[in-house]
Amino acid sequence: MDTLLKTHNKLQFLHPLHGFAEKVSTLSSSKLQNHEIRFGFGPKRSHLKLGKISSLRGSSSALLELVQETKKENLEFELPLYDPSKGLVVDLAVVGGGPAGLAVAQQVSEAGLSVCSIDPCPKLIWPNNYGVWVDEFEAMDLLDCLDTTWSGAVVYIDENSTKELGRPYGRVNRKQLKSKMMQKCISNGVKFHQAKVIKVIHEETKSFLICNDGVTVQASVVLDATGFSRCLVQYDKPYNPGYQVAYGILAEVEEHPFDVDKMVFMDWRDSHLDQNLELKARNSKIPTFLYAMPFSSNKIFLEETSLVARPGLLMEDIQERMVARLRHLGIKVKSIEEDERCVIPMGGPLPVLPQRVVGIGGTAGMVHPSTGYMVARTLAAAPIVARSIVEYLGSEKSLLGNELSGQVWKDLWPIERRRQREFFCFGMDVLLRLDLQGTRRFFSAFFDLEPRYWHGFLSSRLFLRELLFFGLSLFSHASNTCRIEIMAKGTVPLVKMINNLVKDSE
């Protein structure tokens, strides 16, 4: 879900995922460095009928055999390269070539400032599967970057309860989005350097970015857009987030039971585990749901997701639950076109505010702590960061060094955004404490709210005052059992949130 979107391909910083420290490699043979990675590509096709799954003996080994060696796909652009021999100091160096980094590079360069984008694979098409609410991309004039849309979405609370969501949903055409951004960057004069930044040294008015190829890039402002790797941005508080873990496949199937006009936002049903009591017990304690994008009657994206847990679920556990679900639904996989393994750190502390390096996206703590949503939020934040850099660097103010970066951080994380995030972290802490039945009751009430509330919560459009009304409305829509559970399990997180809100100030 981009939305529940997803991970850097090297997560050495992760805490153990229920028993061991797992380095997640989303692209099985790729060595990408600075992206939030989701998909691997399999050019070969093979067949597996999940309806006859006894040979798996509860594992996903046969399913994984369908995933072939990855195939990298690059844009065919002639990139204007950064020339280190000139020794020029660029106005902005953007480290990381994901959507957020390119968006800022594009908009700062449009104002006439010099920009260098540094990324190990600048022409590589993002392997992410971005899903977004259509209204979010419409607000940013990016509807031409959606390759598929659905008129609405559906949530299966359990076998007897369904919520119809009348909010259009879309999948991002990642090739079109990157092409659009790259073309604008090139026409604006952005220079590109294909390397990985390994160190940054700051002087009073400029910074030196030392790359793994021996080249040093000099810049007045440094923007870290490397995702969850947190390459350059510094943190000074213990890092103990929740983790969203998911496994997904884009598959050709014989058939599936879903309406092709609606995507499946969440499917919390667990009848597929009735024959495996041990697995059903695990799912009752830490539940997973199915997220599905049906493109046609025989092509569908299927993803089994743990919304949030601490520590995160093992990938093998997620895959085992997915295999059982597909077998129960009668979905027989003929071939797998793409596969993904996803781990998203959610919540945790914000980076040091302010600091010399500016951040955006995952490295700046911008993942929605309750949902994992980030792409639309960071793309919407890119103009804020760009305008701030242009205003303080290119205007009469001409701020430099720490003073400039401090102003940019202040614009990116104003007090109202920090308070909003604190409320979202409170929501995450409550979700961490809910089992399957509690999670079902929670989302049954959540999606019964007025659309302005649940739309606004998922899209980070509600601020603290509105979020308080959201909370009251959620409580009023909840069942008595759910209310008691929220009070019992939400009291400690609520006290923590109030304490943090009191401590935080301008």
Coordinates of C-alpha atoms in Angstrom, one line a residue:
M1 CA 0.0 0.0 0.0
D2 CA 2.2 3.0 -0.9
T3 CA 1.1 3.8 0.7
L4 CA 2.0 1.0 2.7
L5 CA 5.1 1.7 0.9
K6 CA 8.0 0.3 1.5
T7 CA 11.5 -0.3 2.1
H8 CA 15.1 0.5 1.5
N9 CA 16.8 -2.6 0.3
K10 CA 19.3 -2.7 3.1
L11 CA 17.9 -2.5 6.6
Q12 CA 20.9 -3.2 8.8
F13 CA 19.6 -0.8 11.3
L14 CA 16.4 -2.8 12.0
H15 CA 15.8 -4.3 15.3
P16 CA 15.3 -8.1 15.3
L17 CA 12.2 -9.3 13.5
H18 CA 10.8 -11.8 16.0
G19 CA 14.0 -13.6 16.7
F20 CA 16.7 -12.5 14.2
A21 CA 18.0 -9.4 12.4
E22 CA 16.8 -9.7 8.9
K23 CA 18.4 -7.8 6.0
V24 CA 15.6 -7.3 3.6
S25 CA 16.5 -7.4 -0.1
T26 CA 13.4 -6.5 -2.0
L27 CA 15.1 -6.9 -5.4
S28 CA 16.7 -10.3 -5.1
S29 CA 19.7 -9.6 -7.3
S30 CA 19.8 -5.8 -7.3
K31 CA 22.3 -3.7 -5.5
L32 CA 20.4 -0.4 -5.3
Q33 CA 21.3 2.0 -2.6
N34 CA 19.0 5.0 -2.1
H35 CA 15.4 4.1 -2.8
E36 CA 12.4 2.7 -1.0
I37 CA 12.4 -0.6 -2.8
R38 CA 9.4 -2.7 -3.5
F39 CA 9.5 -4.9 -6.6
G40 CA 11.7 -7.5 -8.3
F41 CA 11.1 -8.4 -11.9
G42 CA 11.0 -11.9 -13.2
P43 CA 11.2 -12.2 -17.0
K44 CA 10.7 -15.9 -17.1
R45 CA 7.3 -17.5 -16.5
S46 CA 6.5 -20.8 -14.7
H47 CA 3.3 -22.3 -13.2
L48 CA 2.1 -23.2 -9.7
K49 CA -1.4 -24.1 -8.7
L50 CA -1.9 -22.9 -5.2
G51 CA -5.1 -24.8 -5.0
K52 CA -2.9 -27.9 -4.5
I53 CA -0.6 -26.8 -1.8
S54 CA 0.1 -29.9 0.2
S55 CA 3.6 -30.1 -1.0
L56 CA 4.4 -26.8 0.6
R57 CA 3.7 -28.2 4.1
G58 CA 2.8 -24.8 5.5
S59 CA 5.7 -23.0 3.8
S60 CA 6.0 -20.7 0.8
S61 CA 9.0 -22.4 -0.8
A62 CA 7.2 -23.5 -3.9
L63 CA 5.7 -20.0 -4.4
L64 CA 9.2 -18.4 -4.1
E65 CA 10.5 -20.7 -6.8
L66 CA 8.4 -18.7 -9.2
V67 CA 10.5 -15.6 -8.5
Q68 CA 13.2 -15.4 -11.1
E69 CA 16.4 -13.3 -11.4
T70 CA 15.6 -9.6 -11.4
K71 CA 15.7 -7.5 -14.5
K72 CA 16.7 -3.9 -14.1
E73 CA 14.9 -1.4 -16.3
N74 CA 16.4 2.0 -17.0
L75 CA 15.1 5.2 -18.6
E76 CA 16.7 6.1 -21.9
F77 CA 17.9 9.6 -21.0
E78 CA 21.2 11.3 -21.8
L79 CA 21.9 12.8 -18.4
P80 CA 23.9 16.0 -18.0
L81 CA 26.7 15.0 -15.7
Y82 CA 28.2 16.9 -12.8
D83 CA 31.8 18.0 -13.7
P84 CA 34.0 17.8 -10.6
S85 CA 37.0 19.3 -12.3
K86 CA 35.3 22.7 -12.3
G87 CA 35.2 22.8 -8.5
L88 CA 31.9 24.7 -8.5
V89 CA 29.8 25.0 -5.4
V90 CA 26.2 24.1 -6.3
D91 CA 23.3 25.7 -4.5
L92 CA 21.7 22.3 -3.6
A93 CA 23.0 18.7 -3.6
V94 CA 20.2 16.1 -3.4
V95 CA 21.3 12.7 -2.2
G96 CA 18.9 10.1 -3.4
G97 CA 16.9 9.9 -6.6
G98 CA 13.5 8.8 -5.4
P99 CA 10.2 10.8 -6.0
A100 CA 10.8 13.2 -3.1
G101 CA 14.4 14.0 -4.0
L102 CA 13.6 14.6 -7.7
A103 CA 10.6 16.7 -6.9
V104 CA 12.7 19.1 -4.8
A105 CA 15.5 19.1 -7.4
Q106 CA 13.0 19.9 -10.1
Q107 CA 11.4 22.8 -8.2
V108 CA 14.6 24.4 -6.8
S109 CA 16.1 24.3 -10.3
E110 CA 13.0 25.9 -11.8
A111 CA 13.8 29.0 -9.6
G112 CA 17.2 29.3 -11.3
L113 CA 19.4 27.7 -8.6
S114 CA 22.1 25.2 -9.4
V115 CA 21.3 21.6 -8.4
C116 CA 23.2 18.3 -8.4
S117 CA 21.4 15.0 -7.9
I118 CA 23.5 12.2 -6.5
D119 CA 22.3 8.6 -6.9
P120 CA 24.0 5.3 -7.6
C121 CA 21.4 4.4 -10.3
P122 CA 19.9 7.7 -11.5
K123 CA 18.2 6.2 -14.6
L124 CA 16.8 3.1 -12.9
I125 CA 13.0 3.0 -13.0
W126 CA 11.7 2.9 -9.4
P127 CA 10.8 -0.7 -8.6
N128 CA 8.1 0.5 -6.1
N129 CA 4.5 -0.3 -6.4
Y130 CA 2.9 3.0 -5.4
G131 CA -0.8 3.0 -4.5
V132 CA -2.5 6.3 -3.8
W133 CA -5.9 7.8 -3.4
V134 CA -6.8 9.5 -6.7
D135 CA -7.7 12.8 -5.1
E136 CA -4.2 13.1 -3.6
F137 CA -2.6 12.9 -7.1
E138 CA -5.3 15.1 -8.6
A139 CA -4.4 17.9 -6.1
M140 CA -0.8 17.7 -7.4
D141 CA -1.7 17.6 -11.1
L142 CA -0.3 14.1 -11.4
L143 CA -3.3 12.2 -12.7
D144 CA -1.4 11.4 -15.9
C145 CA 1.0 9.4 -13.7
L146 CA -1.6 6.8 -12.7
D147 CA -1.8 3.7 -14.9
T148 CA -4.8 2.1 -13.3
T149 CA -7.7 3.5 -11.2
W150 CA -10.5 1.9 -9.3
S151 CA -13.8 3.6 -8.6
G152 CA -13.6 2.7 -5.0
A153 CA -12.2 0.2 -2.4
V154 CA -13.6 -2.5 -0.2
V155 CA -12.7 -3.5 3.4
Y156 CA -13.6 -7.0 4.7
I157 CA -13.9 -6.7 8.4
D158 CA -14.7 -10.4 8.8
E159 CA -16.8 -13.1 7.0
N160 CA -20.0 -11.2 7.7
S161 CA -19.1 -7.5 7.6
T162 CA -17.9 -5.4 4.6
K163 CA -17.2 -1.7 4.2
E164 CA -17.6 -0.1 0.8
L165 CA -15.3 2.9 0.4
G166 CA -16.5 5.4 -2.2
R167 CA -13.0 6.9 -2.7
P168 CA -11.2 6.2 -6.0
Y169 CA -7.8 4.6 -5.7
G170 CA -5.0 4.3 -8.2
R171 CA -1.7 2.7 -9.0
V172 CA 1.2 5.0 -9.9
N173 CA 2.8 4.5 -13.3
R174 CA 6.4 4.7 -11.9
K175 CA 8.0 4.9 -15.3
Q176 CA 5.8 7.9 -16.3
L177 CA 6.3 9.7 -13.0
K178 CA 10.0 9.4 -13.0
S179 CA 10.2 10.3 -16.7
K180 CA 8.1 13.4 -16.1
M181 CA 10.3 14.5 -13.2
M182 CA 13.6 13.7 -14.9
Q183 CA 12.7 15.6 -18.1
K184 CA 11.9 18.7 -16.1
C185 CA 15.1 18.4 -14.1
I186 CA 17.1 18.1 -17.3
S187 CA 15.4 21.0 -18.9
N188 CA 16.0 23.1 -15.8
G189 CA 19.8 22.4 -15.8
V190 CA 20.1 19.8 -13.0
K191 CA 23.4 17.9 -13.1
F192 CA 23.6 14.2 -12.2
H193 CA 26.3 12.3 -10.5
Q194 CA 26.2 8.5 -10.4
A195 CA 27.6 7.5 -7.1
K196 CA 26.9 6.9 -3.4
V197 CA 27.6 9.5 -0.8
I198 CA 29.7 8.0 2.0
K199 CA 30.5 11.0 4.1
V200 CA 29.7 14.7 4.4
I201 CA 31.9 17.4 5.9
H202 CA 30.5 20.8 6.8
E203 CA 32.1 24.2 6.8
E204 CA 30.5 27.4 7.8
T205 CA 29.0 28.2 4.4
K206 CA 29.2 25.0 2.4
S207 CA 29.4 21.2 2.7
F208 CA 31.6 18.6 1.0
L209 CA 29.9 15.4 0.0
I210 CA 32.5 12.6 -0.5
C211 CA 31.3 9.9 -2.8
N212 CA 32.4 6.3 -3.1
D213 CA 34.0 7.0 -6.5
G214 CA 36.4 9.5 -5.0
V215 CA 34.5 12.5 -6.3
T216 CA 33.7 15.4 -3.9
V217 CA 30.6 17.5 -4.5
Q218 CA 30.5 21.0 -2.9
A219 CA 27.1 22.4 -2.0
S220 CA 25.5 25.2 -0.1
V221 CA 22.6 23.0 1.0
V222 CA 22.5 19.2 1.3
L223 CA 19.2 17.4 1.1
D224 CA 19.1 13.8 2.3
A225 CA 16.3 11.9 0.3
T226 CA 17.7 8.4 0.8
G227 CA 14.6 6.9 2.4
F228 CA 14.8 4.7 5.5
S229 CA 18.6 4.3 5.2
R230 CA 18.9 7.6 7.1
C231 CA 22.2 8.2 5.2
L232 CA 23.1 11.6 6.4
V233 CA 20.3 12.9 8.7
Q234 CA 21.2 12.5 12.4
Y235 CA 19.0 11.1 15.2
D236 CA 19.8 11.5 18.9
K237 CA 17.0 9.5 20.6
P238 CA 16.6 5.7 20.9
Y239 CA 15.1 4.3 17.7
N240 CA 12.4 1.8 18.5
P241 CA 9.7 2.0 15.8
G242 CA 6.9 -0.4 15.0
Y243 CA 7.4 -2.3 11.7
Q244 CA 5.0 -2.9 8.9
V245 CA 6.0 -6.1 7.1
A246 CA 4.5 -7.4 3.8
Y247 CA 5.0 -9.8 1.0
G248 CA 3.3 -9.3 -2.4
I249 CA 3.1 -10.6 -5.9
L250 CA 1.9 -9.3 -9.2
A251 CA 0.5 -12.5 -10.7
E252 CA -1.3 -14.0 -13.6
V253 CA -4.0 -16.3 -12.2
E254 CA -6.6 -18.6 -13.6
E255 CA -9.3 -16.5 -11.8
H256 CA -9.9 -14.6 -8.6
P257 CA -13.1 -13.7 -6.6
F258 CA -12.7 -9.9 -6.5
D259 CA -14.6 -7.1 -8.4
V260 CA -12.2 -5.6 -10.9
D261 CA -13.8 -2.2 -10.4
K262 CA -12.7 -2.1 -6.8
M263 CA -9.4 -2.6 -5.1
V264 CA -9.3 -4.5 -1.8
F265 CA -7.9 -2.1 0.8
M266 CA -8.0 -4.5 3.7
D267 CA -9.2 -8.1 4.1
W268 CA -9.1 -9.2 7.7
R269 CA -11.0 -12.5 7.2
D270 CA -9.3 -15.5 8.7
S271 CA -11.4 -18.5 7.7
H272 CA -8.5 -19.5 5.4
L273 CA -6.6 -20.5 8.6
D274 CA -9.3 -22.9 10.0
Q275 CA -7.3 -26.0 9.0
N276 CA -4.1 -24.7 10.7
L277 CA -4.9 -23.9 14.3
E278 CA -1.3 -23.0 15.2
L279 CA -1.1 -20.4 12.4
K280 CA -4.6 -19.2 13.2
A281 CA -3.6 -18.6 16.9
R282 CA -0.5 -16.6 15.7
N283 CA -2.8 -14.5 13.4
S284 CA -5.3 -13.9 16.2
K285 CA -2.5 -12.4 18.3
I286 CA -0.7 -10.4 15.5
P287 CA -3.1 -10.2 12.5
T288 CA -2.3 -9.8 8.9
F289 CA -4.6 -8.6 6.1
L290 CA -4.8 -9.0 2.3
Y291 CA -4.3 -5.9 0.1
A292 CA -5.3 -6.5 -3.6
M293 CA -5.3 -4.6 -6.8
P294 CA -7.3 -6.5 -9.5
F295 CA -6.3 -5.4 -13.0
S296 CA -8.4 -7.9 -14.9
S297 CA -10.1 -11.2 -14.3
N298 CA -6.7 -13.0 -14.4
K299 CA -4.1 -10.4 -13.5
I300 CA -3.9 -9.2 -9.9
F301 CA -1.5 -7.7 -7.3
L302 CA -1.8 -9.6 -4.0
E303 CA -0.1 -8.6 -0.8
E304 CA -0.3 -10.0 2.7
T305 CA 0.5 -7.3 5.2
S306 CA 1.2 -6.9 9.0
L307 CA -0.1 -3.4 9.6
V308 CA 2.3 -2.7 12.5
A309 CA 4.1 -4.9 15.1
R310 CA 7.1 -4.6 17.4
P311 CA 9.1 -6.5 16.6
G312 CA 8.0 -7.1 13.1
L313 CA 6.7 -10.4 11.8
L314 CA 9.1 -12.8 10.0
M315 CA 8.8 -12.7 6.2
E316 CA 8.3 -16.4 6.2
D317 CA 5.3 -16.1 8.5
I318 CA 3.7 -13.5 6.2
Q319 CA 4.3 -15.8 3.2
E320 CA 2.8 -18.8 4.9
R321 CA -0.3 -16.9 5.7
M322 CA -0.6 -15.6 2.1
V323 CA -0.3 -19.1 0.7
A324 CA -3.1 -20.4 3.0
R325 CA -5.3 -17.4 2.0
L326 CA -4.8 -17.9 -1.8
R327 CA -5.5 -21.6 -1.5
H328 CA -8.7 -20.9 0.5
L329 CA -9.8 -18.3 -2.1
G330 CA -9.2 -20.7 -4.9
I331 CA -6.6 -18.4 -6.5
K332 CA -4.4 -20.6 -8.7
V333 CA -1.2 -18.7 -9.7
K334 CA 0.0 -19.4 -13.2
S335 CA 3.0 -17.0 -13.2
I336 CA 4.5 -14.3 -11.1
E337 CA 5.5 -11.1 -12.9
E338 CA 6.8 -9.1 -9.9
D339 CA 7.4 -9.9 -6.3
E340 CA 8.1 -7.7 -3.2
R341 CA 9.3 -8.0 0.3
C342 CA 8.6 -4.9 2.4
V343 CA 9.6 -3.6 5.8
I344 CA 8.6 -0.1 6.9
P345 CA 9.8 1.4 10.1
M346 CA 6.8 3.3 11.6
G347 CA 6.8 6.0 14.3
G348 CA 9.9 6.4 16.4
P349 CA 11.5 9.8 17.1
L350 CA 11.9 12.6 14.7
P351 CA 15.5 13.4 13.6
V352 CA 17.4 16.2 15.4
L353 CA 15.6 19.4 14.7
P354 CA 17.3 21.5 13.4
Q355 CA 20.5 20.1 11.9
R356 CA 22.8 21.0 9.0
V357 CA 21.6 18.4 6.6
V358 CA 18.0 18.8 5.5
G359 CA 15.8 15.7 5.1
I360 CA 12.6 14.7 3.3
G361 CA 10.6 11.5 3.2
G362 CA 11.5 8.4 5.2
T363 CA 14.8 9.9 6.4
A364 CA 12.9 12.9 7.9
G365 CA 10.4 10.8 9.8
M366 CA 7.6 11.5 7.3
V367 CA 6.1 8.0 7.2
H368 CA 2.5 8.0 8.6
P369 CA 3.0 6.3 11.9
S370 CA -0.4 4.7 11.9
T371 CA -0.6 3.5 8.3
G372 CA 2.7 3.5 6.5
Y373 CA 1.5 6.1 4.0
M374 CA 4.2 8.4 2.7
V375 CA 4.5 9.0 -1.1
A376 CA 1.7 11.5 -1.5
R377 CA 2.6 13.2 1.8
T378 CA 6.3 13.7 0.7
L379 CA 5.4 14.8 -2.8
A380 CA 3.1 17.4 -1.2
A381 CA 5.9 18.5 1.1
A382 CA 8.5 18.9 -1.7
P383 CA 7.2 22.4 -2.7
I384 CA 7.5 23.5 0.9
V385 CA 11.1 22.4 1.1
A386 CA 11.9 23.8 -2.3
R387 CA 10.3 27.2 -1.6
S388 CA 12.1 27.4 1.7
I389 CA 15.5 26.7 0.1
V390 CA 14.9 29.2 -2.7
E391 CA 13.6 31.9 -0.3
Y392 CA 16.5 31.7 2.2
L393 CA 19.3 30.9 -0.2
G394 CA 18.4 32.8 -3.3
S395 CA 16.7 36.0 -2.0
E396 CA 17.9 39.1 -0.2
K397 CA 18.0 37.1 3.0
S398 CA 20.9 34.9 1.7
L399 CA 21.1 32.7 4.7
L400 CA 23.8 30.1 4.8
G401 CA 24.9 27.0 6.7
N402 CA 23.1 26.1 9.9
E403 CA 20.9 29.2 9.8
L404 CA 19.5 28.3 6.4
S405 CA 19.0 24.6 7.2
G406 CA 17.3 25.5 10.5
Q407 CA 14.8 27.6 8.6
V408 CA 14.1 24.8 6.1
W409 CA 13.6 22.2 8.9
K410 CA 11.2 24.7 10.7
D411 CA 9.1 25.0 7.5
L412 CA 9.1 21.2 7.0
W413 CA 8.2 20.4 10.6
P414 CA 6.2 23.3 12.0
I415 CA 4.5 22.8 15.4
E416 CA 1.2 21.8 13.9
R417 CA 2.8 19.0 11.9
R418 CA 4.8 17.8 14.9
R419 CA 1.6 17.7 16.9
Q420 CA -0.2 15.8 14.1
R421 CA 2.6 13.2 14.0
E422 CA 2.4 12.8 17.8
F423 CA -1.3 11.9 17.5
F424 CA -0.5 9.5 14.7
C425 CA 2.1 7.8 16.9
F426 CA -0.6 7.5 19.6
G427 CA -2.8 5.7 17.0
M428 CA 0.1 3.4 16.2
D429 CA 0.7 2.6 19.9
V430 CA -3.0 1.6 20.2
L431 CA -2.9 -0.5 17.1
L432 CA 0.2 -2.3 18.4
R433 CA -1.8 -3.5 21.4
L434 CA -4.8 -4.9 19.5
D435 CA -5.3 -8.5 18.5
L436 CA -7.4 -9.6 15.5
Q437 CA -10.8 -9.1 17.1
G438 CA -9.7 -5.7 18.5
T439 CA -8.3 -4.6 15.1
R440 CA -11.6 -5.6 13.4
R441 CA -13.6 -3.6 15.9
F442 CA -11.4 -0.6 15.5
F443 CA -11.6 -0.5 11.7
S444 CA -15.3 -1.2 11.7
A445 CA -15.7 2.0 13.6
F446 CA -13.0 3.8 11.6
F447 CA -14.6 3.3 8.3
D448 CA -18.1 4.2 9.7
L449 CA -16.8 7.7 10.3
E450 CA -17.8 10.6 8.1
P451 CA -15.5 10.5 5.0
R452 CA -13.8 13.8 5.9
Y453 CA -12.5 12.1 9.0
W454 CA -11.1 8.9 7.7
H455 CA -10.0 10.6 4.4
G456 CA -8.2 13.2 6.4
F457 CA -6.6 10.8 8.8
L458 CA -5.2 8.6 6.0
S459 CA -4.0 11.5 3.9
S460 CA -2.5 13.6 6.8
R461 CA -5.0 16.4 6.3
L462 CA -6.3 16.6 9.9
F463 CA -4.4 18.7 12.5
L464 CA -4.6 18.5 16.2
R465 CA -7.9 20.2 16.8
E466 CA -9.6 18.2 14.0
L467 CA -7.9 15.0 15.2
L468 CA -9.4 15.5 18.7
F469 CA -12.8 15.6 17.1
F470 CA -11.8 12.6 14.9
G471 CA -11.0 10.7 18.1
L472 CA -14.3 11.6 19.8
S473 CA -16.2 10.6 16.7
L474 CA -14.3 7.3 16.5
F475 CA -15.2 6.6 20.1
S476 CA -18.8 7.4 19.5
H477 CA -19.0 5.0 16.5
A478 CA -17.2 2.2 18.4
S479 CA -19.0 -0.7 20.0
N480 CA -19.0 -0.8 23.8
T481 CA -16.4 -3.6 23.7
C482 CA -14.2 -1.5 21.5
R483 CA -14.6 1.6 23.7
I484 CA -13.5 -0.4 26.8
E485 CA -10.6 -1.8 24.9
I486 CA -9.5 1.6 23.7
M487 CA -9.7 3.0 27.2
A488 CA -7.8 0.0 28.7
K489 CA -5.1 -0.2 26.0
G490 CA -4.9 3.4 25.0
T491 CA -4.5 5.1 28.4
V492 CA -0.7 4.7 28.6
P493 CA -0.2 5.8 25.0
L494 CA -2.6 8.7 25.6
V495 CA -0.6 9.9 28.7
K496 CA 2.6 9.5 26.6
M497 CA 1.2 11.6 23.8
I498 CA -0.1 14.4 26.2
N499 CA 3.4 14.5 27.9
N500 CA 5.1 14.8 24.5
L501 CA 2.7 17.5 23.4
V502 CA 3.4 19.5 26.5
K503 CA 7.1 19.2 26.1
D504 CA 7.1 20.2 22.5
S505 CA 6.9 23.9 21.8
E506 CA 7.9 26.5 19.2

